[in-house]
Tab-separated table of C-alpha atoms in Angstrom:
chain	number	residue	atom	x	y	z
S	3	UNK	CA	-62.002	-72.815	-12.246
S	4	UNK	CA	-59.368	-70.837	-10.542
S	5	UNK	CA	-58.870	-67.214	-11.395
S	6	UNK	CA	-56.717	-64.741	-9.503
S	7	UNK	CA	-58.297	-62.503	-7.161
S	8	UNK	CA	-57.325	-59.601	-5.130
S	9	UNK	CA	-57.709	-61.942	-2.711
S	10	UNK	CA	-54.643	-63.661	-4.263
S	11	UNK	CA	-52.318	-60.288	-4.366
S	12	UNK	CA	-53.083	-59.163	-0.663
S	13	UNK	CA	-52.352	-62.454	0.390
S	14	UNK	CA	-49.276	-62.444	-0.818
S	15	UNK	CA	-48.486	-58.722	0.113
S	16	UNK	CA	-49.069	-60.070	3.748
S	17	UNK	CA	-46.692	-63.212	3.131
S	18	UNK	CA	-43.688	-60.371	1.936
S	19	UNK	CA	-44.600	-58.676	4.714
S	20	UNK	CA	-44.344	-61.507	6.907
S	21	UNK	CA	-40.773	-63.044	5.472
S	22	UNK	CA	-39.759	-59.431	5.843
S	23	UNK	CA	-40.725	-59.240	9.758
S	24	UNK	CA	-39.214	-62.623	10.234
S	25	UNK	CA	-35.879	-61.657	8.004
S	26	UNK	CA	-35.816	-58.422	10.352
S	27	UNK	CA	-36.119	-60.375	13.427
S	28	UNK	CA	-33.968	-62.979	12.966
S	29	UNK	CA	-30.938	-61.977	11.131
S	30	UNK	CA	-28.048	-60.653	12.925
S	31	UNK	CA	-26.437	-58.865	9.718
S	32	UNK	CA	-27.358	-55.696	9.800
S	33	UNK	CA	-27.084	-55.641	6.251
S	34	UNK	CA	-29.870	-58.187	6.088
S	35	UNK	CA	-31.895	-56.766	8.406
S	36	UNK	CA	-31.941	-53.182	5.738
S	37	UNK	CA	-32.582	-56.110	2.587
S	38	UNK	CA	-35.815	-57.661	4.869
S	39	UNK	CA	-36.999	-54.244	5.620
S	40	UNK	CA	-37.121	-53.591	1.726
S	41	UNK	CA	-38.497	-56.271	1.386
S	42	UNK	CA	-41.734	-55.217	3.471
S	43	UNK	CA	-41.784	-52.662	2.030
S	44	UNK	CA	-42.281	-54.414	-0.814
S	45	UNK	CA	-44.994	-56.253	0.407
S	46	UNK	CA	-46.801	-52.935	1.457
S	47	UNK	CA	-46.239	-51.628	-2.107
S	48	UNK	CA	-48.222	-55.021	-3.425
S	49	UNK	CA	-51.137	-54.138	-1.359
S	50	UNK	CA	-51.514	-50.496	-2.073
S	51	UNK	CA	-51.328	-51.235	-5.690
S	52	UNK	CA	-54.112	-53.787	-5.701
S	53	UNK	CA	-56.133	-51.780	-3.724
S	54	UNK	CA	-55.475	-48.745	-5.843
S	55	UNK	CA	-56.325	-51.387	-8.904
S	56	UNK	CA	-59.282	-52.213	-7.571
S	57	UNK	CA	-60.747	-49.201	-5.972
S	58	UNK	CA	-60.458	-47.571	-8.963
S	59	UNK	CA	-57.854	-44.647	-7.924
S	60	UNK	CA	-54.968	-43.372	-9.082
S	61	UNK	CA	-54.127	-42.126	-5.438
S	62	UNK	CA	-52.893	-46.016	-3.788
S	63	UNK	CA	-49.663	-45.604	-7.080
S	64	UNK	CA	-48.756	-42.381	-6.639
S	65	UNK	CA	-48.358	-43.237	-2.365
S	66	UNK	CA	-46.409	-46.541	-4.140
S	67	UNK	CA	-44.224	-43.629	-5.966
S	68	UNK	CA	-44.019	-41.985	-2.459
S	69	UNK	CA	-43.031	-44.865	-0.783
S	70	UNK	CA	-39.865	-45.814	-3.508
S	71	UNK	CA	-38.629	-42.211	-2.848
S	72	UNK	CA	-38.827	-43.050	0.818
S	73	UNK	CA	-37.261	-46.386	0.753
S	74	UNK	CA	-34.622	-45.157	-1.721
S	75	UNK	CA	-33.884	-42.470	0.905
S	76	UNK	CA	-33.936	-44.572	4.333
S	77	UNK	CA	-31.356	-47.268	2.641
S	78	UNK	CA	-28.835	-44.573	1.564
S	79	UNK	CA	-28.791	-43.213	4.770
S	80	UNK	CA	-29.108	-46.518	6.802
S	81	UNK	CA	-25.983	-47.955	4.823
S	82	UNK	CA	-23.700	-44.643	5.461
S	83	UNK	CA	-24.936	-45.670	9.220
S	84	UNK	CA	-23.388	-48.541	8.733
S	85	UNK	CA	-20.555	-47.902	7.179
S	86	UNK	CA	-19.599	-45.202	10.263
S	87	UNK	CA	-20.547	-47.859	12.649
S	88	UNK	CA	-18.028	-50.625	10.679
S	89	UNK	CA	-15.300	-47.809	10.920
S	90	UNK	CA	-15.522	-47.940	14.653
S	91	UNK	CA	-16.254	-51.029	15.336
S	92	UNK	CA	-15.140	-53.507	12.949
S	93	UNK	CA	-18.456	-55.280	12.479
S	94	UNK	CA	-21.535	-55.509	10.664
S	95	UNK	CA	-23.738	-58.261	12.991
S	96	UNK	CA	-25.759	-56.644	15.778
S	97	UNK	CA	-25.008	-58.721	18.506
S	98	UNK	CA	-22.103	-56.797	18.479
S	99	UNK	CA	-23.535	-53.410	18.800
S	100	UNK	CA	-25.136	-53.836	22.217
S	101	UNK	CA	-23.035	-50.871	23.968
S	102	UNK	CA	-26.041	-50.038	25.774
S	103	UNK	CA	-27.364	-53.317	27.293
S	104	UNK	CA	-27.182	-53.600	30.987
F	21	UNK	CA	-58.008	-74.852	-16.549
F	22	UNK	CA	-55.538	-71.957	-15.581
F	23	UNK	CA	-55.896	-68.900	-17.935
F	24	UNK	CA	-52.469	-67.220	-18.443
F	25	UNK	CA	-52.454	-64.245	-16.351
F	26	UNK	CA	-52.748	-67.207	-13.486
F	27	UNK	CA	-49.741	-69.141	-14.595
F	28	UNK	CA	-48.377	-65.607	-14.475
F	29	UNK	CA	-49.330	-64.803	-11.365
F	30	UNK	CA	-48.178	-67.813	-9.546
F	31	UNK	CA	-44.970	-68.176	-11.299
F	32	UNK	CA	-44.200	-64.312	-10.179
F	33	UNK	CA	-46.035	-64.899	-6.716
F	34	UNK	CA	-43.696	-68.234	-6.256
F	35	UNK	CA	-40.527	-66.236	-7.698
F	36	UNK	CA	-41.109	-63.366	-5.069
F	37	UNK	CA	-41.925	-65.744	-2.482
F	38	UNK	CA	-39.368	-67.700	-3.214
F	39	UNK	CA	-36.728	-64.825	-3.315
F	40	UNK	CA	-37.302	-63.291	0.028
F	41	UNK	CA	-37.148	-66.829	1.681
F	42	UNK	CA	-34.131	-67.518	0.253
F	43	UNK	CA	-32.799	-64.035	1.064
F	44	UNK	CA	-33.800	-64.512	4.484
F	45	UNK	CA	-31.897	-67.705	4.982
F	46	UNK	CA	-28.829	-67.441	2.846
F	47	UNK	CA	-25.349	-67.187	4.448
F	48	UNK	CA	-23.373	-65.088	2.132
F	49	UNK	CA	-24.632	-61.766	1.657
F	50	UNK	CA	-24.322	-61.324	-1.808
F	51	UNK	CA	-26.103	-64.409	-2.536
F	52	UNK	CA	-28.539	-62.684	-0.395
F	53	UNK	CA	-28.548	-59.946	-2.264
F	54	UNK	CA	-28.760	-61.728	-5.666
F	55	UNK	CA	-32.048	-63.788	-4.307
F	56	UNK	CA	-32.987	-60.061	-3.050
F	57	UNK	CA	-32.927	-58.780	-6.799
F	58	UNK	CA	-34.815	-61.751	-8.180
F	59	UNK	CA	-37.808	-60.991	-5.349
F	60	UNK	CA	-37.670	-57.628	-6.814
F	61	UNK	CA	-38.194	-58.410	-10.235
F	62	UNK	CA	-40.472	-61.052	-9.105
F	63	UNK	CA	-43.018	-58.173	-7.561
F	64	UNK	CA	-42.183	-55.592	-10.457
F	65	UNK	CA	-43.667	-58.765	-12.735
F	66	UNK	CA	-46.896	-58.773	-10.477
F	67	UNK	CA	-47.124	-54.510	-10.743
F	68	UNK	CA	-47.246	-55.356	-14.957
F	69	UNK	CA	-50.232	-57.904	-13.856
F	70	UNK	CA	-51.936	-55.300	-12.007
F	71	UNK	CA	-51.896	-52.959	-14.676
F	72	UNK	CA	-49.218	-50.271	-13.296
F	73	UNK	CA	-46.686	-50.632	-15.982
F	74	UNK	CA	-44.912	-47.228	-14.750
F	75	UNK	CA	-44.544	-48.474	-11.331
F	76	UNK	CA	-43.254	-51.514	-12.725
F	77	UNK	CA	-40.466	-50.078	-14.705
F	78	UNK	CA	-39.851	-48.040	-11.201
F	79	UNK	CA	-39.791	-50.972	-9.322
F	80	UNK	CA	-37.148	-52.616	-11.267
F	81	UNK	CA	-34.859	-49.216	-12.219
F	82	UNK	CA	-34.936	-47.841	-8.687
F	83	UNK	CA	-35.312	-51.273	-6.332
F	84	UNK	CA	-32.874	-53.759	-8.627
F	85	UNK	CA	-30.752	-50.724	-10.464
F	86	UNK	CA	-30.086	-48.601	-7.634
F	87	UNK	CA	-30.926	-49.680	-4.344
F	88	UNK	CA	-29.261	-53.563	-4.867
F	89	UNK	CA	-26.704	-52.067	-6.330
F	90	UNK	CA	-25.307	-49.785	-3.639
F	91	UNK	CA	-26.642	-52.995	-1.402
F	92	UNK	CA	-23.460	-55.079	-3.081
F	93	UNK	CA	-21.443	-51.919	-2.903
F	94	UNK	CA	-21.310	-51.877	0.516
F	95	UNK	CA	-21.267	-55.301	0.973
F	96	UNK	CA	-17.861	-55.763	-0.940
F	97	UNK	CA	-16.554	-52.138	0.252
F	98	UNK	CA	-17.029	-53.852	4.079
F	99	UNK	CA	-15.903	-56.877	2.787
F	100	UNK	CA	-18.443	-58.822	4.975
F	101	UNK	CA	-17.883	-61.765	3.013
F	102	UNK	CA	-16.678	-65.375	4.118
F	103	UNK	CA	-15.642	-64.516	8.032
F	104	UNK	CA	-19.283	-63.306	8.477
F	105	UNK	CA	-20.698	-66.477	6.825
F	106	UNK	CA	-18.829	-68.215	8.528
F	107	UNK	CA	-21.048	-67.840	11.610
F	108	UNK	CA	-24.385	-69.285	12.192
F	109	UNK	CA	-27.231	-66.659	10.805
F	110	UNK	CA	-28.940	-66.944	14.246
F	111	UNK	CA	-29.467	-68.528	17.102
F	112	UNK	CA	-32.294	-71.379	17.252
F	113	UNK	CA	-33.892	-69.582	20.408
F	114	UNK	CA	-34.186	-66.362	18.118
F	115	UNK	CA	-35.256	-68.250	15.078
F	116	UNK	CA	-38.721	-69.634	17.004
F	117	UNK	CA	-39.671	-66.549	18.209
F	118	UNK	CA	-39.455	-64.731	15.434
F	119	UNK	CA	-41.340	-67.657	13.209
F	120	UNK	CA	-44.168	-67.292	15.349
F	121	UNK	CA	-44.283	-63.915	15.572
F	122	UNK	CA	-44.107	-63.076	11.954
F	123	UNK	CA	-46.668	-66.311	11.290
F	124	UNK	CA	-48.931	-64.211	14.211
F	125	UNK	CA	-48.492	-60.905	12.410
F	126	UNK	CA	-49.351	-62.937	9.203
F	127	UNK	CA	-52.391	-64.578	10.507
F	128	UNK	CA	-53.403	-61.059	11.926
F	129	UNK	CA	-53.464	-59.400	8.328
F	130	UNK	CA	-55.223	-62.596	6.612
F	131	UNK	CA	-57.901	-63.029	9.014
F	132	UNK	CA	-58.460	-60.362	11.398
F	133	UNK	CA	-58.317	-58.648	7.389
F	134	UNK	CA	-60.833	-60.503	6.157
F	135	UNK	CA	-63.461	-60.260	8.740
F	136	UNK	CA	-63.579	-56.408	7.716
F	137	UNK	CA	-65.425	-56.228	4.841
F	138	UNK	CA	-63.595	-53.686	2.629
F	139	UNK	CA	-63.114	-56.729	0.094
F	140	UNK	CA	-66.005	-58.436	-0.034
F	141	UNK	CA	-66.250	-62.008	-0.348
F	142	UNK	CA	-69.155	-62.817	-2.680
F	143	UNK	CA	-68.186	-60.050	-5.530
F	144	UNK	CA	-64.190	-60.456	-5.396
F	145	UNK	CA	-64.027	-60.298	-9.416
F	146	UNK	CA	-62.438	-57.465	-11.017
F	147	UNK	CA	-65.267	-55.883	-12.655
F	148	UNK	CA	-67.433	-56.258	-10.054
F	149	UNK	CA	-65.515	-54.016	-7.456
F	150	UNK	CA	-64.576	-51.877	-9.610
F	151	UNK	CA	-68.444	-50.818	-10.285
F	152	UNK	CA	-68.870	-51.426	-6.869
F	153	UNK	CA	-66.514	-48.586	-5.714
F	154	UNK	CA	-67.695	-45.169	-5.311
F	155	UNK	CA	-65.335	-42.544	-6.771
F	156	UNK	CA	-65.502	-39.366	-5.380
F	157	UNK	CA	-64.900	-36.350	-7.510
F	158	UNK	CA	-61.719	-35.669	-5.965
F	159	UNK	CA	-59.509	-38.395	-6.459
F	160	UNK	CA	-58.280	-39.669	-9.511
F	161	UNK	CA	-59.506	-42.434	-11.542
F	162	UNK	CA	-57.053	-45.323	-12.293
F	163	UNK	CA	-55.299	-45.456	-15.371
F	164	UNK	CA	-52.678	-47.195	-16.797
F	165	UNK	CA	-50.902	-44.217	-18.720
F	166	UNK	CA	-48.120	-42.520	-17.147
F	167	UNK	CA	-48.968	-39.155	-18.298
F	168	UNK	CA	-52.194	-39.246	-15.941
F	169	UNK	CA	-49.715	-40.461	-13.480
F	170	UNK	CA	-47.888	-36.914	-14.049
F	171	UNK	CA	-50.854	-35.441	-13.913
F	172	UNK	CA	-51.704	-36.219	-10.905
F	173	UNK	CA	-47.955	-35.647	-9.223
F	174	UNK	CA	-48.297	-32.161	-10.794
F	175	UNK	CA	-52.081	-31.391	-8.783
F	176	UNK	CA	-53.166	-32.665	-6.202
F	177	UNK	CA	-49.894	-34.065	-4.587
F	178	UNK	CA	-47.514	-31.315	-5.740
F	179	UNK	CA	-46.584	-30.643	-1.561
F	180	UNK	CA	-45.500	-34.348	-1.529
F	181	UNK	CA	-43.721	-34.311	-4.577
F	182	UNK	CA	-41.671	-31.020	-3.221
F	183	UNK	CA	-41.634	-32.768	0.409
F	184	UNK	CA	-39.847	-35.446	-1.111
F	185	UNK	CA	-37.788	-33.612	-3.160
F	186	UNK	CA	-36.397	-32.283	-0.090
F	187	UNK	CA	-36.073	-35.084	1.583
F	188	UNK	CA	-34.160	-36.769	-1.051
F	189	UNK	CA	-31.600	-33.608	-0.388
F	190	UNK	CA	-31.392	-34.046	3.005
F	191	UNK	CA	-30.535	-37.987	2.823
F	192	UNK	CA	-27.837	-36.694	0.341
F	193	UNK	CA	-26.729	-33.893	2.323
F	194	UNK	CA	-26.819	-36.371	5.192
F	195	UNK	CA	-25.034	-39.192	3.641
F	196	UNK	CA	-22.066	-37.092	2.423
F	197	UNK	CA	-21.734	-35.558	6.379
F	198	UNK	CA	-21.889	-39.666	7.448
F	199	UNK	CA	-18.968	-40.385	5.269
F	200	UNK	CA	-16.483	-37.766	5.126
F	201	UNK	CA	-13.377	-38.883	6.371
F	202	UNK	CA	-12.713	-36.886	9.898
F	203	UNK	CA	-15.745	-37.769	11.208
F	204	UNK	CA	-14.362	-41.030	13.035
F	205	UNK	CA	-10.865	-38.631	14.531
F	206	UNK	CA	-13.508	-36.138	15.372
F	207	UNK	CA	-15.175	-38.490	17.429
F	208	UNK	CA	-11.857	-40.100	18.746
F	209	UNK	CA	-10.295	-36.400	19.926
């Protein structure tokens, strides 16, 4: 008989994390790369949750709240970055933003 | 037999899953985006399975209302569209490394995770860990109400809450400075 488990939720909290790392690393978009990063962040949220669930404790969903805020916070300023960055240089992948290599 | 909340949780786990990968691989970035949102609502589902139906409204007002929406905002106010799909996503070199070294951070959570024992093995039912888990008299006992969930933003984590307030005003403060017109002639003169 197969129930779920937390076993189950962190498991997949560390598979969103991991298609998050591999979106970030990957992508050349930097538009993407913001969407992966979300998208571990996601994965995070999964994990404190369960653990909050199953500990017993309000304290894991309130840092969940926290984390939101944060997230909500980082992409409005990451996409203004990007925006200023487009205005100068007429792209969004970041191959092309390698003015200080070499 | 699979019980319902299991059917649940693997038709969520598989739409989340499912989402990201498909996010992560898609050429156009509003399809990516789209595949982004259905993630989202994929892990708001699996906050409603673990009880935290607040966070799960959250999840889908602030992650699938807000954030994806600004996402396609400034995806169609760039206009990033077919010249950038056009190109390949990445190169193949790129593409191995970072398989193995997201599959190595994965590994690294699963097992190197497991051998601590802060989820034990033998008693991994709900009810069991929950007795199991000493509750000290400070924090705050789970609950699935939001007004506890007020409660407890109003006590013990008022700094954060005021923190965060602030921070929210500086991102906006921020944000407006980014994108004011003169910034880019500023820079050129």
């Amino acid at each position: 008989m197969l129930t779920v488990t937390p076993h189950h939720f962190l498991i997949l909290s560390f598979i969103l994390v991991g298609i998050g790392f591999f979106g970030l690393l990957i992508r050349r978009n930097v538009l993407l790369m913001l969407m992966s990063l979300e998208l571990m962040l996601n994965g995070i949220n999964v994990a404190l949750l369960t653990f909050s669930r199953v500990g017993n404790n309000l304290d894991g969903g309130i840092f969940v709240f926290f984390i939101m805020t944060v997230a909500a916070a980082e992409v409005a300023v990451g996409l203004a970055l990007l925006v200023a960055l487009y205005k100068k240089r007429r792209s969004v992948l970041s191959d092309d933003m390698a003015l200080l290599k070499n | 037999m699979m019980s319902t909340v299991d059917l649940l949780f693997w038709l969520f786990a598989t739409l989340s899953v499912g989402g990201g990968l498909s996010m992560v691989f898609s050429k156009h970035p509003v399809s990516a985006a789209m595949f982004m949102i259905v993630s989202l609502v994929g892990v708001a589902a699996l906050f409603v399975l673990l009880e935290s139906f607040f966070l799960a409204v959250l999840q889908v007002l602030v992650y699938a209302g807000a954030v994806m929406v600004l996402f396609l905002f400034i995806i169609m106010l760039l206009d990033v569209g077919p010249d950038a799909a056009k190109q390949k996503i990445t190169n193949w070199k790129t593409g191995i490394f970072g398989f193995f070294t997201a599959a190595l951070l994965v590994y690294l959570l699963v097992f190197l995770g497991n051998s601590n024992d802060f989820v034990n093995e033998g008693t991994s039912s709900w009810p069991a860990l929950i007795e199991d888990s000493a509750t000290s008299g400070q924090s705050l006992p789970f609950s699935t109400n939001v007004s506890s969930f007020g409660y407890g933003l109003m006590t013990k984590y008022m700094l954060p809450v005021q923190i965060a307030g602030f921070m929210l005003l500086a991102a906006m403060i921020g944000v407006i400075i980014l994108s004011k017109k003169d910034v880019q002639q500023k820079n050129d003169g």
